[in-house]
Tab-separated table of C-alpha atoms in Angstrom:
chain	number	residue	atom	x	y	z
A	158	MET	CA	163.329	160.387	22.618
A	159	ALA	CA	163.692	158.944	18.951
A	160	THR	CA	163.328	155.116	18.459
A	161	VAL	CA	163.869	153.107	15.210
A	162	ARG	CA	162.878	149.566	15.580
A	163	LEU	CA	164.189	146.745	13.029
A	164	SER	CA	162.582	143.147	13.163
A	165	PHE	CA	164.473	140.676	10.574
A	166	SER	CA	164.347	136.923	9.937
A	167	PRO	CA	167.080	135.385	10.856
A	168	ALA	CA	168.850	134.827	7.812
A	169	PRO	CA	172.671	136.076	7.565
A	170	ALA	CA	171.793	138.735	4.319
A	171	HIS	CA	169.668	140.798	6.736
A	172	VAL	CA	172.289	141.426	8.913
A	173	ARG	CA	173.818	143.877	6.919
A	174	THR	CA	170.565	145.851	6.656
A	175	ALA	CA	170.777	145.883	10.249
A	176	ARG	CA	174.139	147.473	10.358
A	177	LEU	CA	173.284	150.316	8.132
A	178	VAL	CA	170.322	151.203	9.731
A	179	ALA	CA	172.059	150.900	12.756
A	180	VAL	CA	174.928	153.536	11.554
A	181	ALA	CA	172.120	156.248	10.038
A	182	VAL	CA	170.115	156.436	12.888
A	183	ALA	CA	173.590	156.601	15.073
A	184	ARG	CA	174.672	159.390	12.626
A	185	ARG	CA	171.486	161.253	12.841
A	186	ALA	CA	171.458	160.735	17.170
A	187	GLY	CA	174.735	162.637	16.633
A	188	VAL	CA	176.889	160.090	17.632
A	189	PRO	CA	180.403	160.747	16.626
A	190	ASP	CA	182.253	159.572	13.821
A	191	GLU	CA	184.565	158.275	15.649
A	192	LEU	CA	182.629	155.981	17.115
A	193	LEU	CA	180.313	154.862	13.903
A	194	GLU	CA	182.356	152.238	12.919
A	195	GLU	CA	182.422	150.709	16.627
A	196	ILE	CA	178.460	150.756	16.441
A	197	ARG	CA	178.789	149.330	12.798
A	198	LEU	CA	180.823	145.808	14.059
A	199	ALA	CA	179.363	145.852	17.282
A	200	THR	CA	175.589	145.668	15.551
A	201	GLY	CA	176.829	143.347	13.175
A	202	GLU	CA	178.289	141.044	15.673
A	203	ALA	CA	175.326	141.345	18.165
A	204	CYS	CA	172.890	140.542	15.263
A	205	SER	CA	175.235	137.639	13.466
A	206	ARG	CA	174.867	136.216	17.315
A	207	ALA	CA	171.511	136.556	17.404
A	208	VAL	CA	171.073	134.868	13.763
A	209	ALA	CA	173.291	132.069	14.630
A	210	LEU	CA	171.287	131.547	17.694
A	211	HIS	CA	167.837	131.232	16.027
A	212	ARG	CA	169.326	128.888	13.240
A	213	SER	CA	170.923	126.383	15.636
A	214	HIS	CA	167.648	125.887	17.860
A	215	GLY	CA	165.558	125.981	14.881
A	216	VAL	CA	163.707	129.435	15.409
A	217	SER	CA	161.829	130.972	12.752
A	218	GLU	CA	160.817	134.111	14.594
A	219	LEU	CA	162.150	137.596	13.740
A	220	VAL	CA	165.381	138.973	15.462
A	221	HIS	CA	164.679	142.203	17.142
A	222	VAL	CA	166.673	145.547	17.295
A	223	SER	CA	166.131	148.596	19.120
A	224	LEU	CA	167.709	152.192	18.174
A	225	LYS	CA	167.115	154.617	20.900
A	226	ASP	CA	168.788	157.903	21.547
A	227	GLY	CA	168.377	159.500	24.597
A	228	GLU	CA	171.011	160.644	26.797
A	229	ARG	CA	172.897	157.713	25.230
A	230	PHE	CA	172.522	156.140	21.910
A	231	THR	CA	171.557	152.699	22.242
A	232	VAL	CA	171.194	149.729	20.537
A	233	GLU	CA	169.312	146.799	21.876
A	234	VAL	CA	169.619	143.263	19.865
A	235	VAL	CA	166.933	140.565	21.143
A	236	ASP	CA	167.016	136.842	19.661
A	237	ARG	CA	164.323	133.947	21.071
A	238	ALA	CA	166.630	131.292	20.574
A	239	SER	CA	165.777	129.163	24.034
A	240	ASN	CA	168.837	129.300	26.743
A	241	GLY	CA	170.921	125.845	25.555
A	242	SER	CA	174.307	125.168	24.198
A	243	ALA	CA	174.665	127.897	21.960
A	244	LEU	CA	175.081	130.036	25.253
A	245	VAL	CA	179.014	129.203	26.728
A	246	GLY	CA	177.859	130.373	29.918
A	247	SER	CA	175.031	129.239	32.731
A	248	PRO	CA	172.522	131.076	32.103
A	249	GLU	CA	171.830	132.275	35.303
A	250	ASP	CA	174.825	134.050	35.074
A	251	PRO	CA	174.601	135.960	31.178
A	252	GLY	CA	176.507	137.966	31.891
A	253	MET	CA	179.806	134.911	31.828
A	254	PHE	CA	179.266	134.395	27.928
A	255	LEU	CA	180.397	137.573	27.125
A	256	VAL	CA	183.847	137.356	30.092
A	257	GLU	CA	184.437	134.065	29.765
A	258	PRO	CA	185.446	133.468	26.063
A	259	VAL	CA	187.557	136.452	26.245
A	260	VAL	CA	190.139	134.458	28.277
A	261	PRO	CA	191.125	131.367	26.697
A	262	LEU	CA	191.743	133.671	23.674
A	263	THR	CA	195.640	132.846	23.843
A	264	VAL	CA	195.186	129.318	23.515
A	265	THR	CA	196.173	128.677	19.719
A	266	PRO	CA	192.579	128.756	17.845
A	267	ASP	CA	193.966	124.876	15.959
A	268	THR	CA	191.463	123.255	17.691
A	269	LEU	CA	188.628	125.019	17.365
A	270	THR	CA	186.241	124.955	14.298
A	271	GLU	CA	185.420	127.729	12.042
A	272	GLU	CA	181.757	128.433	13.813
A	273	ASP	CA	183.823	127.854	17.276
A	274	VAL	CA	186.261	130.337	16.766
A	275	ALA	CA	183.734	132.815	14.891
A	276	GLU	CA	181.609	132.832	17.910
A	277	ARG	CA	184.494	133.050	20.923
A	278	MET	CA	185.766	136.053	18.578
A	279	GLY	CA	182.191	137.583	17.966
A	280	LEU	CA	181.939	137.686	21.850
A	281	ALA	CA	185.531	138.427	22.136
A	282	LEU	CA	185.311	141.758	19.452
A	283	LEU	CA	181.610	142.897	21.302
A	284	ALA	CA	183.496	142.663	25.033
A	285	GLY	CA	186.651	144.201	23.482
A	286	LEU	CA	185.167	147.037	21.673
A	287	VAL	CA	181.232	148.080	23.657
A	288	ASP	CA	182.409	149.779	27.248
A	289	ASP	CA	179.037	149.466	28.199
A	290	ILE	CA	177.120	146.286	27.015
A	291	ALA	CA	174.973	143.849	29.386
A	292	VAL	CA	173.824	140.472	28.391
A	293	VAL	CA	170.380	139.574	30.209
A	294	PRO	CA	167.721	137.448	29.683
A	295	VAL	CA	164.487	138.164	27.801
A	296	LYS	CA	161.823	138.496	30.595
A	297	GLY	CA	159.746	135.512	30.373
A	298	GLY	CA	162.625	133.537	28.930
A	299	GLY	CA	163.150	132.238	25.717
A	300	GLY	CA	165.905	134.555	24.619
A	301	THR	CA	168.661	136.875	25.450
A	302	GLU	CA	168.767	140.714	24.842
A	303	VAL	CA	172.608	142.528	24.157
A	304	ARG	CA	172.182	146.089	25.548
A	305	MET	CA	174.749	148.373	24.111
A	306	SER	CA	175.027	152.032	24.679
A	307	TRP	CA	177.194	155.411	23.685
A	308	PRO	CA	178.104	158.262	24.381
A	309	LEU	CA	175.941	161.331	22.604
A	310	PRO	CA	177.280	164.547	23.032
A	311	LYS	CA	175.541	166.638	25.429
A	312	PRO	CA	174.548	169.776	23.583
A	313	GLY	CA	172.992	167.949	21.122
A	314	SER	CA	171.745	168.777	17.902
A	315	ARG	CA	169.530	166.161	17.915
A	316	THR	CA	165.889	166.672	15.854
B	289	MET	CA	179.534	146.751	-1.002
B	290	GLU	CA	179.220	143.038	-2.109
B	291	LEU	CA	182.330	140.964	-1.232
B	292	SER	CA	184.727	140.483	-4.484
B	293	LEU	CA	187.373	138.277	-5.009
B	294	SER	CA	190.155	137.873	-7.266
B	295	THR	CA	193.446	135.710	-7.523
B	296	HIS	CA	196.736	135.951	-9.278
B	297	ASP	CA	200.111	134.425	-8.809
B	298	PHE	CA	202.883	136.135	-7.183
B	299	GLY	CA	205.787	133.968	-7.212
B	300	ASP	CA	205.479	130.976	-5.359
B	301	HIS	CA	202.670	132.659	-3.719
B	302	THR	CA	199.204	132.760	-4.239
B	303	VAL	CA	196.943	136.305	-3.726
B	304	LEU	CA	193.851	136.508	-3.340
B	305	GLU	CA	192.229	139.832	-3.510
B	306	VAL	CA	189.550	140.332	-1.196
B	307	GLY	CA	187.084	143.369	-1.653
B	308	GLY	CA	183.913	144.646	0.136
B	309	GLU	CA	182.374	143.246	2.834
B	310	VAL	CA	182.977	139.935	4.867
B	311	ASP	CA	180.312	139.156	7.293
B	312	VAL	CA	178.092	136.279	8.482
B	313	TYR	CA	176.397	136.316	4.666
B	314	THR	CA	179.365	136.291	2.505
B	315	ALA	CA	182.233	134.842	4.353
B	316	PRO	CA	181.288	131.327	3.240
B	317	ARG	CA	182.153	132.632	-0.343
B	318	LEU	CA	185.654	133.544	0.723
B	319	ARG	CA	185.443	130.130	3.070
B	320	GLU	CA	184.753	128.415	-0.493
B	321	ARG	CA	187.183	130.115	-2.696
B	322	LEU	CA	189.692	129.374	-0.321
B	323	ILE	CA	189.530	126.044	-0.149
B	324	GLU	CA	189.211	125.497	-4.126
B	325	LEU	CA	192.730	127.044	-4.102
B	326	VAL	CA	194.395	125.009	-1.897
B	327	GLU	CA	192.788	121.693	-3.404
B	328	ALA	CA	194.125	123.318	-6.822
B	329	GLY	CA	197.694	123.105	-4.980
B	330	ALA	CA	198.285	126.692	-3.903
B	331	ARG	CA	200.362	126.011	-0.703
B	332	HIS	CA	201.607	129.955	0.048
B	333	VAL	CA	198.793	132.014	0.262
B	334	VAL	CA	198.363	135.787	0.808
B	335	VAL	CA	195.173	137.308	1.284
B	336	ASP	CA	194.935	140.938	0.777
B	337	LEU	CA	192.217	142.303	2.775
B	338	SER	CA	193.510	145.906	1.514
B	339	ARG	CA	190.490	146.916	-0.330
B	340	VAL	CA	187.780	145.399	2.645
B	341	GLU	CA	185.338	147.736	3.957
B	342	PHE	CA	184.107	145.353	6.655
B	343	LEU	CA	185.646	142.037	8.461
B	344	ASP	CA	183.557	140.467	11.306
B	345	SER	CA	183.998	137.539	13.292
B	346	THR	CA	182.831	135.681	10.936
B	347	GLY	CA	185.620	136.638	8.353
B	348	LEU	CA	187.955	136.054	10.977
B	349	GLY	CA	186.776	132.209	11.622
B	350	VAL	CA	187.275	131.598	7.935
B	351	LEU	CA	190.925	133.052	8.055
B	352	VAL	CA	191.681	130.858	11.079
B	353	GLY	CA	190.122	127.791	9.271
B	354	ALA	CA	192.177	128.512	5.875
B	355	LEU	CA	195.588	128.754	8.042
B	356	LYS	CA	194.764	125.436	9.774
B	357	ARG	CA	194.092	124.088	5.921
B	358	LEU	CA	197.513	125.497	5.020
B	359	ARG	CA	199.268	124.613	7.934
B	360	ALA	CA	198.230	120.814	7.470
B	361	VAL	CA	199.490	120.588	3.907
B	362	ASN	CA	202.483	122.514	5.673
B	363	GLY	CA	201.860	125.794	3.560
B	364	THR	CA	201.536	129.318	4.817
B	365	LEU	CA	198.922	131.712	5.199
B	366	LYS	CA	199.679	135.670	4.967
B	367	LEU	CA	197.759	138.435	5.586
B	368	VAL	CA	197.670	142.161	4.191
B	369	CYS	CA	196.268	144.463	6.375
B	370	ALA	CA	197.220	148.104	6.810
B	371	HIS	CA	193.984	149.675	7.905
B	372	GLU	CA	193.775	150.665	11.621
B	373	ARG	CA	190.208	149.608	11.377
B	374	LEU	CA	190.802	146.214	10.682
B	375	LEU	CA	194.083	145.798	12.667
B	376	LYS	CA	192.089	146.789	15.801
B	377	ILE	CA	189.572	143.664	15.394
B	378	PHE	CA	192.843	141.094	14.869
B	379	ARG	CA	194.388	143.027	18.075
B	380	ILE	CA	190.765	142.795	20.407
B	381	THR	CA	190.678	139.188	19.271
B	382	ALA	CA	194.564	138.536	20.153
B	383	LEU	CA	194.641	137.126	16.486
B	384	ASP	CA	197.256	139.373	15.144
B	385	ARG	CA	200.011	137.091	17.640
B	386	VAL	CA	198.014	133.642	15.393
B	387	PHE	CA	198.699	135.772	11.577
B	388	ALA	CA	201.012	136.915	9.838
B	389	LEU	CA	200.233	140.655	9.333
B	390	TYR	CA	201.780	142.574	6.409
B	391	ASP	CA	200.966	145.987	5.338
B	392	SER	CA	201.288	145.012	1.114
B	393	VAL	CA	201.580	141.814	-0.396
B	394	ASP	CA	205.300	142.594	-1.732
B	395	ALA	CA	206.172	142.603	2.041
B	396	ALA	CA	204.169	139.322	2.573
B	397	VAL	CA	205.947	137.902	-0.420
B	398	ALA	CA	209.212	139.042	0.682
B	399	GLY	CA	208.735	137.844	4.249
B	400	GLY	CA	209.300	134.259	2.927
B	401	VAL	CA	207.544	131.439	2.961
B	402	ALA	CA	207.678	130.819	6.974
B	403	THR	CA	205.143	132.244	8.645
B	404	PRO	CA	206.988	134.295	11.407
B	405	ASP	CA	205.144	133.244	14.853
B	406	GLN	CA	204.806	129.415	13.667
B	407	THR	CA	208.375	128.133	13.402
B	408	THR	CA	208.002	124.986	15.801
């Protein structure tokens, strides 16, 4: 199992780097071409979310991204922002904040700020794009991990 | 690819051509340009996303902000977006029901100045 790890300071400029690395590693792992765009977008959304959480909580620690190719190609994005107002759902039920914002999307976004819209849309995109996604608190508290995976072809040509 | 922005007039519409990647890093520049256009008097704006290679939720937020700003001054915002890659993002977020989406600048301008879904 090959693993690539990437850590970056919570600056928007680095999110693109994370996207590029994720797609490069996914391609090398043998992820079918038609899924690469999904991985690019989902990794970007998860990293943007982490950067936004760090910034809104004044956390300067690094955001961590792990890319693994085993039976499936897995992307894990870990933020170090403590659970707080930036989380939409209850910290006890982190899955909520991926599911809940999708429901009121039919509500006109007129009353929301751009940041609210971006946050909602980011969660909606993650939930809508990725079949296998979990959001779990980081062990020991102080952050969350977004874990996503995509299928890899069985007779792998992985090196 | 970095964000590129260029503006030209097309009849009573102002067309903003966007190219490259619109993400959490570059979206503030798109927001600034849209605000400048409205402040300079543009009321019927077409944002041409044909050359956009990447668009994320931050970019969607900026477009929604521009829509609100233009509506507040009785203006309109139309989007030109023909790529399935981008259309999928609008569908997943249900924003395809919020924005007037066209497949070309000509179609957007010919679509008149009223946003189809927003007649009330």
